[in-house]
Short mmCIF file of C-alpha atoms in Angstrom, two decimals:
data_model
loop_
_atom_site.label_atom_id
_atom_site.label_comp_id
_atom_site.label_asym_id
_atom_site.label_seq_id
_atom_site.Cartn_x
_atom_site.Cartn_y
_atom_site.Cartn_z
CA UNK X 1 -19.34 13.17 72.00
CA UNK X 2 -21.71 10.35 71.30
CA UNK X 3 -19.75 8.29 68.79
CA UNK X 4 -22.81 7.09 66.85
CA UNK X 5 -24.40 10.65 66.14
CA UNK X 6 -26.59 8.93 63.32
CA UNK X 7 -23.76 9.06 61.08
CA UNK X 8 -23.62 7.19 58.03
CA UNK X 9 -21.44 4.02 58.24
CA UNK X 10 -19.17 2.55 55.71
CA UNK X 11 -19.75 -1.31 54.93
CA UNK X 12 -17.82 -3.85 53.13
CA UNK X 13 -20.94 -5.55 52.06
CA UNK X 14 -21.26 -3.99 48.65
CA UNK X 15 -22.64 -0.40 49.82
CA UNK X 16 -19.14 1.34 50.24
CA UNK X 17 -19.64 2.98 47.00
CA UNK X 18 -22.92 4.37 48.07
CA UNK X 19 -21.58 5.87 51.34
CA UNK X 20 -18.47 7.36 49.49
CA UNK X 21 -21.21 9.04 47.13
CA UNK X 22 -23.18 10.09 50.19
CA UNK X 23 -20.45 11.68 52.03
CA UNK X 24 -19.01 13.57 48.89
CA UNK X 25 -22.63 14.81 48.46
CA UNK X 26 -22.42 16.84 51.66
CA UNK X 27 -21.00 20.22 51.21
CA UNK X 28 -17.92 21.44 52.87
CA UNK X 29 -18.34 24.39 55.34
CA UNK X 30 -17.42 27.90 54.81
CA UNK X 31 -15.07 29.19 57.65
CA UNK X 32 -17.59 31.38 59.01
CA UNK X 33 -20.20 28.32 59.25
CA UNK X 34 -17.32 26.22 60.71
CA UNK X 35 -16.50 28.91 63.16
CA UNK X 36 -20.17 29.13 64.26
CA UNK X 37 -20.83 25.32 64.53
CA UNK X 38 -17.67 24.79 66.43
CA UNK X 39 -18.15 27.51 68.90
CA UNK X 40 -21.73 26.23 69.72
CA UNK X 41 -20.14 22.68 70.41
CA UNK X 42 -17.58 24.38 72.52
CA UNK X 43 -19.64 26.73 74.53
CA UNK X 44 -22.96 24.90 74.65
CA UNK X 45 -22.15 21.32 73.93
CA UNK X 46 -24.49 21.44 71.05
CA UNK X 47 -24.35 17.89 69.46
CA UNK X 48 -26.27 18.72 66.27
CA UNK X 49 -23.41 21.45 65.61
CA UNK X 50 -20.68 18.67 66.37
CA UNK X 51 -22.58 16.24 64.09
CA UNK X 52 -22.75 18.90 61.16
CA UNK X 53 -18.93 19.20 61.76
CA UNK X 54 -18.22 15.77 61.11
CA UNK X 55 -20.46 14.98 58.33
CA UNK X 56 -18.94 17.82 56.54
CA UNK X 57 -15.66 16.32 56.59
CA UNK X 58 -16.32 12.54 56.31
CA UNK X 59 -15.02 13.09 52.67
CA UNK X 60 -11.61 14.09 54.02
CA UNK X 61 -11.40 10.57 55.88
CA UNK X 62 -12.36 8.83 52.52
CA UNK X 63 -9.80 10.50 50.61
CA UNK X 64 -6.87 9.83 53.37
CA UNK X 65 -8.13 6.46 53.63
CA UNK X 66 -7.11 5.52 50.08
CA UNK X 67 -3.41 6.20 50.93
CA UNK X 68 -3.47 3.22 53.03
CA UNK X 69 -4.76 0.79 50.48
CA UNK X 70 -1.61 -1.19 50.04
CA UNK X 71 -1.78 -2.73 53.40
CA UNK X 72 -4.48 -5.25 52.39
CA UNK X 73 -7.08 -4.11 55.00
CA UNK X 74 -10.77 -3.18 53.96
CA UNK X 75 -11.23 0.41 53.16
CA UNK X 76 -14.29 0.28 54.87
CA UNK X 77 -12.48 -0.53 58.22
CA UNK X 78 -9.86 2.19 57.43
CA UNK X 79 -12.74 4.81 56.95
CA UNK X 80 -14.37 3.48 60.08
CA UNK X 81 -11.30 4.12 62.17
CA UNK X 82 -10.60 7.43 60.26
CA UNK X 83 -14.00 8.70 61.31
CA UNK X 84 -13.19 8.06 65.07
CA UNK X 85 -10.23 10.26 64.84
CA UNK X 86 -12.27 12.85 63.11
CA UNK X 87 -14.64 12.63 65.93
CA UNK X 88 -11.72 13.10 68.27
CA UNK X 89 -10.48 16.01 66.25
CA UNK X 90 -14.06 17.65 66.38
CA UNK X 91 -14.12 17.31 70.29
CA UNK X 92 -10.69 18.89 70.62
CA UNK X 93 -10.91 21.67 68.08
CA UNK X 94 -10.47 25.14 69.43
CA UNK X 95 -12.06 27.54 66.78
CA UNK X 96 -10.60 30.67 68.25
CA UNK X 97 -6.83 29.62 67.28
CA UNK X 98 -7.75 30.64 63.50
CA UNK X 99 -6.89 27.05 62.12
CA UNK X 100 -9.52 25.25 59.82
CA UNK X 101 -11.00 22.04 61.31
CA UNK X 102 -9.43 20.29 58.12
CA UNK X 103 -5.90 21.05 58.78
CA UNK X 104 -6.46 20.10 62.51
CA UNK X 105 -8.06 16.76 61.88
CA UNK X 106 -5.52 15.42 59.34
CA UNK X 107 -3.58 14.47 62.22
CA UNK X 108 -6.07 12.63 64.27
CA UNK X 109 -7.61 10.77 61.34
CA UNK X 110 -3.98 9.33 60.51
CA UNK X 111 -3.28 8.62 63.89
CA UNK X 112 -6.36 6.35 64.27
CA UNK X 113 -5.72 4.56 60.98
CA UNK X 114 -2.05 4.17 61.87
CA UNK X 115 -3.02 2.48 65.16
CA UNK X 116 -5.52 0.26 63.40
CA UNK X 117 -3.33 -0.87 60.65
CA UNK X 118 -0.55 -1.77 63.35
CA UNK X 119 -3.07 -3.72 65.34
CA UNK X 120 -4.24 -5.87 62.27
CA UNK X 121 -1.72 -5.93 59.57
CA UNK X 122 -1.11 -9.77 59.37
CA UNK X 123 -2.11 -9.91 62.99
CA UNK X 124 1.48 -9.14 64.05
CA UNK X 125 2.95 -6.19 65.96
CA UNK X 126 5.91 -5.35 63.66
CA UNK X 127 6.44 -1.66 64.84
CA UNK X 128 6.57 -0.55 68.16
CA UNK X 129 8.78 2.21 68.57
CA UNK X 130 8.19 5.78 66.97
CA UNK X 131 11.18 5.50 64.40
CA UNK X 132 9.95 1.79 63.42
CA UNK X 133 6.33 3.34 62.95
CA UNK X 134 7.80 6.01 60.81
CA UNK X 135 9.64 3.50 59.04
CA UNK X 136 6.66 1.10 58.43
CA UNK X 137 4.49 4.23 56.88
CA UNK X 138 7.07 5.54 54.64
CA UNK X 139 9.39 2.88 53.48
CA UNK X 140 7.06 2.09 50.35
CA UNK X 141 7.13 5.57 49.22
CA UNK X 142 10.76 6.07 49.90
CA UNK X 143 11.84 2.96 47.73
CA UNK X 144 12.66 3.57 43.98
CA UNK X 145 11.10 0.85 42.08
CA UNK X 146 10.11 -2.43 43.18
CA UNK X 147 13.46 -4.17 43.32
CA UNK X 148 15.16 -4.99 46.50
CA UNK X 149 17.08 -2.15 48.23
CA UNK X 150 20.71 -1.83 47.73
CA UNK X 151 23.03 -1.13 50.44
CA UNK X 152 23.33 2.52 49.62
CA UNK X 153 19.50 2.79 49.49
CA UNK X 154 19.07 1.30 52.89
CA UNK X 155 21.58 3.53 54.28
CA UNK X 156 20.07 6.60 52.96
CA UNK X 157 16.52 5.57 54.22
CA UNK X 158 17.98 4.69 57.67
CA UNK X 159 19.64 8.12 58.01
CA UNK X 160 16.60 9.71 56.95
CA UNK X 161 14.17 7.98 59.57
CA UNK X 162 16.66 7.65 62.16
CA UNK X 163 16.97 3.67 62.45
CA UNK X 164 19.50 1.22 61.59
CA UNK X 165 20.10 -0.32 58.07
CA UNK X 166 19.32 -3.83 59.35
CA UNK X 167 15.90 -2.50 60.52
CA UNK X 168 15.43 -0.96 56.98
CA UNK X 169 16.03 -4.44 55.59
CA UNK X 170 13.85 -6.35 57.83
CA UNK X 171 10.78 -4.21 57.38
CA UNK X 172 11.49 -4.50 53.73
CA UNK X 173 11.22 -8.27 54.08
CA UNK X 174 8.08 -8.16 56.22
CA UNK X 175 6.38 -5.61 53.74
CA UNK X 176 7.16 -7.65 50.71
CA UNK X 177 6.30 -10.86 52.17
CA UNK X 178 3.25 -13.05 51.41
CA UNK X 179 0.30 -13.91 53.74
CA UNK X 180 0.04 -17.81 54.14
CA UNK X 181 -3.16 -19.64 54.85
CA UNK X 182 -3.06 -21.26 57.97
CA UNK X 183 -5.56 -24.16 56.85
CA UNK X 184 -5.22 -26.13 53.64
CA UNK X 185 -7.69 -25.41 50.78
CA UNK X 186 -10.57 -27.65 51.20
CA UNK X 187 -10.21 -28.86 47.58
CA UNK X 188 -6.60 -30.04 47.99
CA UNK X 189 -6.55 -33.30 49.60
CA UNK X 190 -2.95 -34.03 49.54
CA UNK X 191 -2.28 -30.30 50.72
CA UNK X 192 -0.23 -29.40 53.67
CA UNK X 193 -0.71 -25.90 55.49
CA UNK X 194 1.04 -24.47 58.50
CA UNK X 195 -1.78 -25.78 60.92
CA UNK X 196 -0.30 -29.32 60.12
CA UNK X 197 2.99 -28.40 61.95
CA UNK X 198 1.44 -26.39 64.92
CA UNK X 199 0.33 -29.69 66.93
CA UNK X 200 1.97 -28.74 70.55
CA UNK X 201 1.82 -32.23 72.32
CA UNK X 202 3.68 -30.62 75.39
CA UNK X 203 0.21 -28.52 75.92
CA UNK X 204 -2.14 -31.97 75.84
CA UNK X 205 -3.97 -31.59 79.29
CA UNK X 206 -2.46 -34.77 81.18
CA UNK X 207 0.83 -33.46 80.30
CA UNK X 208 -0.03 -30.07 81.90
CA UNK X 209 -0.99 -31.61 84.93
CA UNK X 210 2.14 -33.59 85.37
CA UNK X 211 4.14 -30.67 84.48
CA UNK X 212 2.18 -28.39 87.17
CA UNK X 213 2.69 -31.12 89.66
CA UNK X 214 6.25 -31.48 88.83
CA UNK X 215 6.81 -27.62 89.12
CA UNK X 216 4.86 -27.53 92.51
CA UNK X 217 7.25 -30.15 93.97
CA UNK X 218 10.26 -28.65 92.92
CA UNK X 219 9.26 -25.33 94.57
CA UNK X 220 8.62 -27.16 97.72
CA UNK X 221 11.69 -28.99 97.65
CA UNK X 222 13.84 -25.65 97.15
CA UNK X 223 11.94 -24.03 99.66
CA UNK X 224 12.59 -27.03 102.15
CA UNK X 225 16.19 -26.94 101.00
CA UNK X 226 16.51 -23.17 101.60
CA UNK X 227 15.29 -23.53 105.09
CA UNK X 228 17.98 -25.87 106.03
CA UNK X 229 20.74 -23.11 105.65
CA UNK X 230 21.94 -20.58 107.86
CA UNK X 231 21.04 -17.01 106.96
CA UNK X 232 24.36 -16.04 105.41
CA UNK X 233 24.29 -19.03 102.99
CA UNK X 234 20.53 -18.55 102.04
CA UNK X 235 21.38 -15.10 101.11
CA UNK X 236 24.29 -15.97 99.00
CA UNK X 237 22.27 -18.79 97.32
CA UNK X 238 19.09 -16.47 96.70
CA UNK X 239 21.05 -13.43 95.54
CA UNK X 240 23.38 -15.70 93.18
CA UNK X 241 20.62 -18.14 91.46
CA UNK X 242 17.03 -17.11 92.36
CA UNK X 243 16.87 -13.52 90.87
CA UNK X 244 15.42 -12.61 87.80
CA UNK X 245 17.89 -10.12 86.72
CA UNK X 246 20.91 -12.82 86.82
CA UNK X 247 21.84 -12.28 90.38
CA UNK X 248 24.73 -10.72 91.90
CA UNK X 249 28.42 -11.81 91.42
CA UNK X 250 30.84 -13.23 93.88
CA UNK X 251 32.71 -9.79 94.28
CA UNK X 252 29.36 -8.13 95.18
CA UNK X 253 28.69 -10.63 97.62
CA UNK X 254 32.45 -10.62 98.85
CA UNK X 255 31.89 -6.64 99.49
CA UNK X 256 28.46 -7.22 101.33
CA UNK X 257 29.89 -9.49 103.65
CA UNK X 258 33.45 -8.17 103.90
CA UNK X 259 35.10 -11.15 102.82
CA UNK X 260 36.87 -12.26 99.73
CA UNK X 261 35.29 -13.73 96.39
CA UNK X 262 36.85 -17.13 97.06
CA UNK X 263 35.41 -17.38 100.34
CA UNK X 264 31.98 -16.60 99.00
CA UNK X 265 32.37 -19.22 96.34
CA UNK X 266 33.46 -21.70 98.95
CA UNK X 267 30.01 -20.85 101.13
CA UNK X 268 28.24 -21.15 97.89
CA UNK X 269 29.34 -24.71 97.02
CA UNK X 270 28.99 -26.03 100.38
CA UNK X 271 25.40 -24.67 100.37
CA UNK X 272 24.58 -25.85 97.14
CA UNK X 273 25.79 -29.50 98.21
CA UNK X 274 23.50 -29.24 101.41
CA UNK X 275 20.59 -28.40 99.50
CA UNK X 276 21.08 -31.03 96.99
CA UNK X 277 21.26 -33.64 99.99
CA UNK X 278 18.19 -32.30 101.39
CA UNK X 279 16.07 -32.69 98.25
CA UNK X 280 17.37 -36.11 97.65
CA UNK X 281 16.67 -37.24 101.06
CA UNK X 282 13.23 -35.62 100.89
#
């Protein structure tokens, strides 16, 4: 479906009220009209039919978006994301199933708004698993009052949502925290802001060049030192020290070579000493 379709677009520049008034003036479709339009779109790919289906349900997106006003994101942005979900719903809607488009579209509208909030809320990805997302979007409504959660309340919410009580505590802290400006106020000459502590001198270009040169020499030195070892010693060193997952144990290698763990330790110590001498000599 063409995502534009000449639909009205909400804006944060002062015309949001006009947009809401415009979409609320579009009459809702009767069940018969909805069935006819959906059938035309499904069978004939009639984009005008799809456009009418979307237009008649834009007010639904506006209504749903109001439920997410507490996350500090512009309602116009929430509406636009919800409209994307509505268009996805229209594209997937099957009129023969006997379900109204309104009921079918709610899931798609909310899903798109949820994704937008998680991508943009304080620019931090704070909810990655399904239970954490459920916690993120339900904690405010499940809290009783504005005071901090008691241990009993945190446990109740954790049980209801399938998460740990400490996850409830952490999410409560994040949701109640305040955003801090990265830059100081222009009018405050003596003010400090987080940017004043974020200078990373290690990322200065000459240091980066020096570090990369040092790393390259280290890699070349290790490769040369490994090449000086016999096959068994090299296998032991690589398995013990050069694996991302932590490497094998002495007992693992003892089983592989059919010797004792103490013998593997002796071979390892001798190989490391030889490598050290090779790298120093180089």
